[in-house]
Amino acid sequence: MKRIKIFDTTLRDGEQSPGCSMNLSEKIDMARQLERLGVDIIEAGFAIASPMDFKSVQAISAAVSKCTVASLARCTKGDIDAAWDAVKEAKHPRIHVFLATSDIHMEYKLKMTREEVLQRITDMVGYAKSFCQDIEFSAEDASRSDPPFLAKCYANAVAAGATTLNVPDTVGYSTPQEMMDLISYLRENVPGIENTDISVHCHDDLGLAVANSLACVQAGATQVECTVNGIGERAGNASLEEIVMGIHTRRDFYQAETGVNTKQIYRSSKLLSSITGVAIAPSKAIVGANAFAHESGIHQHGVIANAQTYEIMNSTDVGVPQNTMVLGKHSGKHALREKLESMGYELSDQDLEGIFNRFKVLADKKKTITGSDLEALVFHRHNNTRRACELVSHVINAGDGVPNISFIKLRRGEEEIEEVALGGGPLDASFKAINRMVNMDIRLESFSLNAVTDGEDAIGEAVVKLEAPDGETYTGTGLSTDIIESSIRAYVNGINKMIEAQS
Ligand code: KIV
Ligand code: ZN
């Protein structure tokens, strides 16, 4: 069996897609989860892009120890210096340098000749190597580059010390056969390539990112770059869960395996979705709500007779929690900790305290507390810690033909403040009241509400995207069995992120 390395770029290529930005503590949480998931490399960010990016690459380098931590850098000394400064304290640091090699990129974007590009690769891979042993070189837009020229670029990178050669299908243009041919061509025409990892990085513009990546594995690639839930530029990157389960389920065909603990897949997907507020489509392979559901009678009949008639994977293989009743309103903190530990969550005393308080409130409202309920509380644990603003109470008067009035009481620092507002509906009134209290001109960009657990007393998760006066967007999430309360909590959560970013 070949061992395929999983290079996760959720926190770099994924995070740079619209609506997916994360703050520092969210990135650290996600990085820790990626480590539990068992990815080999975490691309933590693009250190030169902003002071915040630099800080998060540095913090992730300190937070994880099993995975390699990479920072992206263009082929310039400034980028490479920043990348190295950010990852140098990591147990396993990597610098990932890239330069475009297709004619169209070289002519219109870089304004460089082929000779200049070749020289720059030699110089900058060599410069990166002077700091770090583990160097990845990516030829941006490789799949649209002239293959003989591309081979020379990779040859220069190997000669200058690159240990991984990444082949991106940057614009998602290639077909599986073309990607396979390209990998085979490079294996035959790049001197020294046999001593490096061959990596592939595919975008999903034509819906082929996963197929293209797996075709490269067949052709000899030893590393696949991907993101959780397939988030990323435009149509996204190759989805990690599909790559991993594709290789795992068809290991007979690929003769390969990854180091990923597949039972952590569902949790990683849910965590990302609850951090970014970007919902997972119900029909999404592996992690969608319907991925393991059988609706038609014929299928149900077959599955009852023998699960393998229609099931090629089991939901427990990817860690979908079983929705049986797990705890009740009389369960204590000890039982809660034990249950969470059995589900794989090891929490600090402070986190457990916050979750226990929310659990008690929830257990008063819901008849049964299931694994999914507990998971929702864990994912939203940041809403339990002390933030700039906290919702204390709310009273709503709403209906058709009557004024929609909202009374909101918030704790801001040590003081309690309250406000009443009229609005077009109960949420409009509530958000107006909050805006007045925080004295900020905030625009609600989008709002969505989803049931995150099952049943008539399901928990509703509200997600708001808020635009701050400076044009920056912040995502807020809130959880409650009462959908108005979850919406208000989401709004307050978004405002807290805004306040924290500005302080
Ligand atoms: O899509 C791409 O080409 C990239 C590179 C920087 C690896 O993200
Ligand atoms: Zn990319």
Coordinates of C-alpha atoms and ligand atoms in Angstrom, one line a residue:
M1 CA 0.0 0.0 0.0
K2 CA 1.3 3.4 -0.9
R3 CA 1.0 6.1 1.8
I4 CA -0.6 9.3 0.5
K5 CA 0.1 12.5 2.5
I6 CA -2.9 14.7 3.1
F7 CA -2.0 18.4 2.8
D8 CA -4.9 20.5 4.2
T9 CA -5.2 24.0 3.0
T10 CA -8.6 24.9 4.6
L11 CA -6.9 27.6 6.6
R12 CA -5.2 29.2 3.6
D13 CA -6.8 28.5 0.2
G14 CA -10.1 27.7 1.9
E15 CA -10.1 30.7 4.2
Q16 CA -9.5 33.1 1.4
S17 CA -12.9 32.3 -0.2
P18 CA -15.8 34.7 0.4
G19 CA -17.7 34.1 3.6
C20 CA -15.2 31.7 5.1
S21 CA -12.9 34.0 7.0
M22 CA -12.1 33.0 10.6
N23 CA -10.6 34.8 13.5
L24 CA -7.5 33.7 15.4
S25 CA -9.1 31.5 18.0
E26 CA -11.3 29.8 15.4
K27 CA -8.3 29.0 13.3
I28 CA -6.5 27.5 16.2
D29 CA -9.6 25.4 17.0
M30 CA -9.7 24.2 13.4
A31 CA -6.0 23.5 13.3
R32 CA -6.3 21.3 16.5
Q33 CA -9.2 19.5 14.9
L34 CA -7.1 18.9 11.8
E35 CA -4.4 17.4 13.9
R36 CA -6.9 15.1 15.6
L37 CA -8.1 14.2 12.1
G38 CA -4.6 13.1 11.2
V39 CA -3.7 15.3 8.3
D40 CA 0.0 15.3 7.5
I41 CA 0.4 19.0 6.7
I42 CA -1.6 22.0 7.7
E43 CA -1.1 25.0 5.5
A44 CA -1.8 27.6 8.2
G45 CA -1.9 30.7 6.0
F46 CA -0.1 33.2 3.8
A47 CA 2.1 34.9 6.4
I48 CA 2.9 38.0 4.3
A49 CA -0.7 38.7 3.5
S50 CA -1.5 40.6 6.7
P51 CA -0.4 40.9 10.3
M52 CA -3.4 38.8 11.2
D53 CA -2.3 36.0 8.8
F54 CA 1.2 36.1 10.2
K55 CA -0.1 35.9 13.8
S56 CA -2.3 32.9 13.0
V57 CA 0.4 31.0 11.2
Q58 CA 2.6 31.6 14.2
A59 CA 0.0 30.6 16.7
I60 CA -0.9 27.4 14.8
S61 CA 2.8 26.6 14.6
A62 CA 2.8 26.7 18.4
A63 CA -0.5 24.9 18.9
V64 CA 0.1 21.7 16.9
S65 CA 3.0 19.3 17.2
K66 CA 2.2 16.2 15.1
C67 CA 1.5 17.9 11.8
T68 CA 3.9 19.8 9.6
V69 CA 2.9 23.5 9.5
A70 CA 3.3 25.3 6.2
S71 CA 3.1 29.0 5.2
L72 CA 2.6 30.0 1.6
A73 CA 5.1 32.5 0.1
R74 CA 5.5 34.0 -3.4
C75 CA 9.0 33.8 -4.9
T76 CA 10.3 36.9 -3.1
K77 CA 12.7 37.4 -0.2
G78 CA 10.1 39.4 1.8
D79 CA 7.5 36.6 1.5
I80 CA 9.9 33.9 2.3
D81 CA 11.3 35.8 5.4
A82 CA 7.7 36.3 6.7
A83 CA 6.8 32.7 6.0
W84 CA 9.9 31.4 7.9
D85 CA 9.4 33.8 10.8
A86 CA 5.9 32.6 11.2
V87 CA 6.6 28.8 11.0
K88 CA 10.1 28.6 12.5
E89 CA 8.8 27.6 16.0
A90 CA 6.8 24.7 14.6
K91 CA 8.0 21.2 15.4
H92 CA 7.9 20.4 11.7
P93 CA 8.0 23.7 9.6
R94 CA 7.6 23.9 5.9
I95 CA 7.9 26.9 3.5
H96 CA 5.7 26.6 0.4
V97 CA 6.9 28.8 -2.4
F98 CA 5.0 29.3 -5.6
L99 CA 5.4 31.0 -9.0
A100 CA 3.2 30.9 -12.1
T101 CA 4.6 29.0 -15.1
S102 CA 1.8 29.2 -17.7
D103 CA 2.5 31.6 -20.7
I104 CA -0.7 33.6 -19.9
H105 CA 0.3 34.1 -16.3
M106 CA 4.0 34.9 -17.1
E107 CA 3.1 37.4 -19.8
Y108 CA 0.1 39.2 -18.2
K109 CA 0.5 38.8 -14.5
L110 CA 4.2 38.4 -13.8
K111 CA 5.5 40.2 -16.9
M112 CA 8.5 37.8 -16.8
T113 CA 10.2 35.8 -19.5
R114 CA 10.7 32.0 -19.2
E115 CA 14.4 32.6 -18.4
E116 CA 13.5 35.0 -15.6
V117 CA 11.0 32.5 -14.2
L118 CA 13.6 29.7 -14.2
Q119 CA 16.2 31.9 -12.5
R120 CA 13.7 33.1 -9.9
I121 CA 12.8 29.5 -9.0
T122 CA 16.4 28.6 -8.5
D123 CA 17.1 31.7 -6.5
M124 CA 14.0 31.7 -4.3
V125 CA 13.8 27.9 -3.6
G126 CA 17.5 28.1 -2.7
Y127 CA 16.8 31.1 -0.4
A128 CA 14.0 29.3 1.3
K129 CA 16.2 26.3 1.7
S130 CA 18.8 28.4 3.6
F131 CA 16.2 28.6 6.4
C132 CA 14.2 25.3 6.3
Q133 CA 14.8 21.7 5.2
D134 CA 11.2 21.1 4.1
I135 CA 10.5 23.1 1.0
E136 CA 7.5 22.8 -1.3
F137 CA 7.5 24.4 -4.7
S138 CA 4.2 25.0 -6.6
A139 CA 4.1 25.9 -10.3
E140 CA 0.9 28.0 -10.3
D141 CA -1.3 27.1 -13.3
A142 CA 0.8 24.0 -14.0
S143 CA -1.9 22.3 -15.9
R144 CA -2.0 25.0 -18.5
S145 CA 1.8 25.3 -18.7
D146 CA 4.0 24.0 -21.6
P147 CA 5.0 20.6 -20.3
P148 CA 8.7 20.7 -21.3
F149 CA 9.1 24.2 -19.8
L150 CA 7.2 23.0 -16.7
A151 CA 9.6 20.1 -16.3
K152 CA 12.6 22.6 -16.4
C153 CA 10.9 24.7 -13.7
Y154 CA 10.5 21.6 -11.4
A155 CA 14.0 20.5 -12.2
N156 CA 15.4 23.8 -11.1
A157 CA 13.3 23.6 -7.9
V158 CA 14.7 20.1 -7.1
A159 CA 18.2 21.2 -7.8
A160 CA 17.7 24.2 -5.4
G161 CA 16.4 21.9 -2.6
A162 CA 12.7 21.5 -3.0
T163 CA 11.4 18.3 -1.3
T164 CA 7.8 18.4 -2.6
L165 CA 6.8 19.4 -6.1
N166 CA 3.2 20.5 -6.3
V167 CA 1.2 20.4 -9.5
P168 CA -1.8 22.8 -9.3
D169 CA -4.8 22.8 -11.6
T170 CA -5.3 26.4 -10.5
V171 CA -8.3 27.2 -12.6
G172 CA -9.9 23.8 -12.5
Y173 CA -9.5 23.3 -16.3
S174 CA -8.0 19.9 -16.6
T175 CA -9.5 16.4 -17.1
P176 CA -8.5 13.3 -15.1
Q177 CA -6.8 11.8 -18.1
E178 CA -4.8 15.0 -18.7
M179 CA -3.7 15.3 -15.1
M180 CA -2.7 11.6 -15.1
D181 CA -0.6 12.2 -18.3
L182 CA 1.0 15.3 -16.8
I183 CA 2.1 13.5 -13.7
S184 CA 3.5 10.6 -15.8
Y185 CA 5.3 13.1 -18.0
L186 CA 6.9 14.9 -15.1
R187 CA 7.9 11.6 -13.5
E188 CA 9.8 10.8 -16.7
N189 CA 11.3 14.2 -17.4
V190 CA 12.2 15.9 -14.1
P191 CA 15.7 14.7 -12.9
G192 CA 15.6 14.0 -9.2
I193 CA 11.7 13.9 -8.9
E194 CA 12.0 10.3 -7.6
N195 CA 13.4 11.8 -4.4
T196 CA 10.6 14.2 -3.8
D197 CA 6.9 14.0 -3.0
I198 CA 4.7 14.7 -6.0
S199 CA 1.7 16.7 -4.9
V200 CA -1.5 17.7 -6.6
H201 CA -3.7 20.7 -6.0
C202 CA -7.0 20.8 -7.9
H203 CA -9.8 23.4 -8.0
D204 CA -13.4 22.5 -8.7
D205 CA -14.5 24.9 -11.5
L206 CA -15.7 22.0 -13.6
G207 CA -16.6 19.8 -10.7
L208 CA -13.5 17.6 -11.4
A209 CA -11.2 18.5 -8.5
V210 CA -11.6 15.2 -6.6
A211 CA -11.6 13.1 -9.8
N212 CA -8.5 14.9 -11.0
S213 CA -6.7 14.5 -7.7
L214 CA -7.5 10.7 -7.5
A215 CA -6.3 10.3 -11.1
C216 CA -3.0 11.8 -10.0
V217 CA -2.7 9.3 -7.2
Q218 CA -3.1 6.6 -9.8
A219 CA -0.3 8.2 -11.8
G220 CA 2.1 8.3 -8.8
A221 CA 1.3 11.4 -6.8
T222 CA 2.1 11.0 -3.1
Q223 CA 0.5 14.1 -1.7
V224 CA -3.0 15.5 -2.2
E225 CA -3.9 19.1 -1.3
C226 CA -7.5 19.6 -0.2
T227 CA -9.9 21.4 2.1
V228 CA -12.6 20.4 4.5
N229 CA -16.0 20.6 2.9
G230 CA -14.2 21.5 -0.3
I231 CA -14.2 25.3 0.5
G232 CA -11.9 27.5 -1.5
E233 CA -11.5 30.0 -4.3
R234 CA -14.5 30.2 -6.7
A235 CA -16.0 26.7 -6.9
G236 CA -13.6 25.5 -4.2
N237 CA -10.8 23.0 -3.8
A238 CA -10.8 19.2 -3.8
S239 CA -12.8 18.1 -0.8
L240 CA -10.7 16.4 1.9
E241 CA -13.5 14.0 3.0
E242 CA -14.1 12.8 -0.6
I243 CA -10.4 12.3 -1.3
V244 CA -9.9 10.4 2.0
M245 CA -13.0 8.2 1.8
G246 CA -12.4 7.6 -2.0
I247 CA -8.9 6.2 -1.2
H248 CA -10.1 4.4 1.9
T249 CA -13.2 2.8 0.4
R250 CA -11.5 1.9 -2.9
R251 CA -8.1 0.9 -1.4
D252 CA -8.4 -2.3 -3.4
F253 CA -8.2 -0.1 -6.5
Y254 CA -5.8 2.7 -5.5
Q255 CA -3.6 0.4 -3.5
A256 CA -3.1 3.3 -1.2
E257 CA -4.0 4.7 2.2
T258 CA -3.8 7.9 4.1
G259 CA -3.0 8.6 7.8
V260 CA -6.4 10.2 8.4
N261 CA -8.6 8.9 11.2
T262 CA -11.9 8.7 9.2
K263 CA -14.0 8.8 12.4
Q264 CA -13.0 12.5 12.8
I265 CA -14.3 13.5 9.4
Y266 CA -17.8 14.4 10.3
R267 CA -16.7 16.4 13.3
S268 CA -14.2 18.4 11.3
S269 CA -16.8 19.2 8.7
K270 CA -19.3 20.3 11.3
L271 CA -16.8 22.4 13.2
L272 CA -15.8 24.3 10.0
S273 CA -19.4 24.8 9.1
S274 CA -20.3 26.1 12.5
I275 CA -17.3 28.5 12.6
T276 CA -17.8 29.9 9.1
G277 CA -21.6 29.7 9.0
V278 CA -21.4 28.1 5.6
A279 CA -23.9 25.3 5.5
I280 CA -23.2 21.9 4.0
A281 CA -25.5 21.0 1.1
P282 CA -27.7 18.0 2.2
S283 CA -26.6 16.0 -0.8
K284 CA -22.9 16.7 -0.3
A285 CA -20.9 13.4 -0.5
I286 CA -19.7 11.9 2.8
V287 CA -20.8 14.8 5.2
G288 CA -24.2 16.0 3.8
A289 CA -27.3 15.3 5.9
N290 CA -28.6 12.9 3.3
A291 CA -25.3 11.2 2.6
F292 CA -26.3 8.0 4.4
A293 CA -30.1 8.3 4.3
H294 CA -32.2 5.9 2.2
E295 CA -35.6 7.3 1.2
S296 CA -36.9 5.1 -1.5
G297 CA -38.8 1.9 -0.5
I298 CA -36.7 -0.3 -2.7
H299 CA -33.5 1.0 -1.2
Q300 CA -34.8 0.7 2.4
H301 CA -35.9 -2.9 1.7
G302 CA -32.5 -3.8 0.3
V303 CA -30.6 -2.2 3.2
I304 CA -32.8 -4.0 5.8
A305 CA -32.0 -7.3 4.1
N306 CA -28.3 -6.6 3.7
A307 CA -26.8 -3.1 4.3
Q308 CA -24.2 -3.7 1.6
T309 CA -26.9 -3.7 -1.1
Y310 CA -26.9 0.1 -1.1
E311 CA -24.2 1.1 1.4
I312 CA -20.5 1.3 0.4
M313 CA -19.6 3.1 3.6
N314 CA -21.1 3.2 7.1
S315 CA -22.0 6.5 8.7
T316 CA -20.1 5.5 11.8
D317 CA -16.9 5.2 9.6
V318 CA -16.9 9.0 9.3
G319 CA -18.0 9.6 12.9
V320 CA -21.6 10.6 12.4
P321 CA -23.0 10.6 16.0
Q322 CA -25.8 8.2 16.8
N323 CA -28.9 10.1 17.7
T324 CA -30.0 8.0 20.6
M325 CA -30.8 9.7 23.9
V326 CA -27.6 10.1 25.7
L327 CA -28.3 12.3 28.8
G328 CA -31.2 13.7 30.7
K329 CA -32.0 16.7 32.8
H330 CA -30.8 15.0 35.9
S331 CA -27.4 14.1 34.5
G332 CA -24.5 15.8 36.4
K333 CA -21.3 17.4 35.2
H334 CA -19.4 14.2 35.7
A335 CA -21.7 12.2 33.4
L336 CA -21.5 15.0 30.9
R337 CA -17.7 15.0 30.9
E338 CA -17.7 11.2 30.6
K339 CA -20.2 11.3 27.7
L340 CA -18.2 14.0 25.9
E341 CA -14.9 12.1 26.4
S342 CA -16.5 8.9 25.0
M343 CA -17.4 11.0 22.0
G344 CA -13.8 12.1 21.7
Y345 CA -14.0 15.6 23.2
E346 CA -11.5 16.5 25.8
L347 CA -12.4 19.8 27.2
S348 CA -10.8 22.2 29.6
D349 CA -12.6 22.7 33.0
Q350 CA -13.7 26.2 31.8
D351 CA -15.2 24.9 28.6
L352 CA -16.9 22.1 30.4
E353 CA -18.4 24.5 32.9
G354 CA -19.8 26.7 30.1
I355 CA -21.2 23.7 28.2
F356 CA -22.7 22.2 31.4
N357 CA -24.6 25.5 32.1
R358 CA -26.0 25.5 28.5
F359 CA -26.8 21.8 28.8
K360 CA -28.9 22.4 31.9
V361 CA -30.9 25.1 30.2
L362 CA -31.3 22.8 27.1
A363 CA -32.3 19.8 29.2
D364 CA -35.1 21.9 30.7
K365 CA -36.5 22.6 27.3
K366 CA -35.9 19.3 25.4
K367 CA -37.2 15.9 26.3
T368 CA -34.1 14.1 25.2
I369 CA -30.5 15.2 24.7
T370 CA -28.8 13.4 21.9
G371 CA -25.2 13.1 20.6
S372 CA -26.0 15.8 18.0
D373 CA -27.3 18.2 20.7
L374 CA -24.1 17.8 22.7
E375 CA -22.0 18.2 19.6
A376 CA -23.8 21.5 18.9
L377 CA -23.0 22.7 22.4
V378 CA -19.4 21.8 22.0
F379 CA -19.1 23.6 18.7
H380 CA -20.6 26.8 20.1
R381 CA -18.6 26.8 23.3
H382 CA -17.1 30.1 22.5
N383 CA -20.4 31.7 23.0
N384 CA -20.2 30.5 26.6
T385 CA -17.0 32.4 27.5
R386 CA -17.1 36.0 28.7
R387 CA -17.2 38.3 25.6
A388 CA -17.6 42.1 25.2
C389 CA -21.4 41.8 25.0
E390 CA -23.7 39.1 26.4
L391 CA -27.4 38.7 26.0
V392 CA -29.0 38.8 29.4
S393 CA -32.7 38.7 28.5
H394 CA -35.2 39.6 25.8
V395 CA -38.9 40.2 25.4
I396 CA -40.6 40.2 22.1
N397 CA -44.0 41.4 21.1
A398 CA -44.7 40.3 17.5
G399 CA -47.5 39.5 15.2
D400 CA -49.5 40.5 12.2
G401 CA -51.3 43.8 12.5
V402 CA -49.6 44.7 15.8
P403 CA -46.3 46.7 16.3
N404 CA -43.3 44.4 16.4
I405 CA -41.4 45.5 19.5
S406 CA -38.3 44.1 21.0
F407 CA -36.8 44.7 24.5
I408 CA -33.2 43.6 24.8
K409 CA -31.0 43.6 27.9
L410 CA -27.2 43.2 27.3
R411 CA -24.3 43.0 29.7
R412 CA -21.5 45.1 28.3
G413 CA -18.4 44.9 30.5
E414 CA -19.6 45.2 34.0
E415 CA -22.8 47.2 33.3
E416 CA -26.2 46.1 32.1
I417 CA -27.8 48.1 29.4
E418 CA -31.2 47.8 27.8
E419 CA -33.1 49.2 24.8
V420 CA -36.5 48.9 23.2
A421 CA -37.0 49.2 19.4
L422 CA -39.8 48.9 16.9
G423 CA -39.1 47.1 13.6
G424 CA -40.6 45.5 10.6
G425 CA -40.5 42.1 12.4
P426 CA -39.2 40.7 15.7
L427 CA -35.7 40.3 14.4
D428 CA -35.5 43.6 12.7
A429 CA -36.7 45.2 16.0
S430 CA -34.2 43.2 18.0
F431 CA -31.2 44.0 15.8
K432 CA -32.1 47.7 15.8
A433 CA -32.2 47.7 19.6
I434 CA -28.8 46.1 19.7
N435 CA -27.3 48.5 17.2
R436 CA -28.4 51.4 19.3
M437 CA -26.9 49.9 22.5
V438 CA -23.5 49.3 20.9
N439 CA -23.8 52.5 19.0
M440 CA -22.6 51.0 15.7
D441 CA -24.0 51.3 12.2
I442 CA -24.1 47.6 11.3
R443 CA -25.7 46.2 8.2
L444 CA -27.2 42.7 8.2
E445 CA -25.8 41.2 5.0
S446 CA -27.4 37.8 5.3
F447 CA -29.3 35.6 7.7
S448 CA -30.0 31.9 7.8
L449 CA -31.5 29.4 10.2
N450 CA -31.1 25.6 10.3
A451 CA -32.1 22.9 12.6
V452 CA -28.9 21.3 13.8
T453 CA -30.6 18.4 15.5
D454 CA -33.7 16.3 14.9
G455 CA -37.3 16.4 16.2
E456 CA -39.9 19.0 17.0
D457 CA -37.7 20.4 19.8
A458 CA -34.6 20.6 17.6
I459 CA -31.9 23.2 18.3
G460 CA -31.9 26.0 15.7
E461 CA -28.6 27.5 14.6
A462 CA -28.8 31.0 13.3
V463 CA -26.0 32.4 11.2
V464 CA -25.7 36.1 10.5
K465 CA -23.2 37.9 8.3
L466 CA -22.7 41.5 9.5
E467 CA -21.0 44.3 7.7
A468 CA -19.1 46.7 10.0
P469 CA -18.9 50.4 9.3
D470 CA -15.4 49.9 7.8
G471 CA -16.8 47.4 5.2
E472 CA -15.4 44.2 6.9
T473 CA -17.7 41.3 7.2
Y474 CA -18.2 39.2 10.4
T475 CA -20.0 35.9 10.8
G476 CA -22.0 35.3 14.0
T477 CA -23.7 32.1 15.1
G478 CA -26.2 31.4 17.8
L479 CA -27.9 28.4 19.2
S480 CA -31.2 27.8 21.0
T481 CA -34.4 25.8 20.8
D482 CA -36.1 29.2 20.4
I483 CA -35.3 30.6 16.9
I484 CA -35.6 34.2 17.9
E485 CA -33.2 33.7 20.8
S486 CA -30.7 31.9 18.5
S487 CA -30.9 34.8 16.0
I488 CA -30.3 37.4 18.7
R489 CA -27.4 35.4 20.0
A490 CA -25.9 35.1 16.5
Y491 CA -26.2 38.9 16.1
V492 CA -24.5 39.5 19.5
N493 CA -21.8 36.9 18.6
G494 CA -21.1 38.7 15.3
I495 CA -20.8 42.1 17.1
N496 CA -18.4 40.5 19.7
K497 CA -16.1 39.4 16.8
M498 CA -16.3 42.9 15.4
I499 CA -15.4 44.5 18.7
E500 CA -12.5 42.0 19.3
A501 CA -11.1 42.6 15.8
Q502 CA -11.1 46.3 16.3
S503 CA -9.5 46.3 19.8
Ligands
KIV1 O1 -4.4 27.2 -6.9 C1 -3.2 27.4 -6.8 O2 -2.5 27.4 -7.8 C2 -2.7 27.7 -5.5 C3 -1.2 27.7 -5.3 C4 -0.7 28.8 -4.6 C5 -0.7 26.4 -4.8 O3 -3.4 27.8 -4.5
ZN2 ZN -5.4 26.9 -4.9

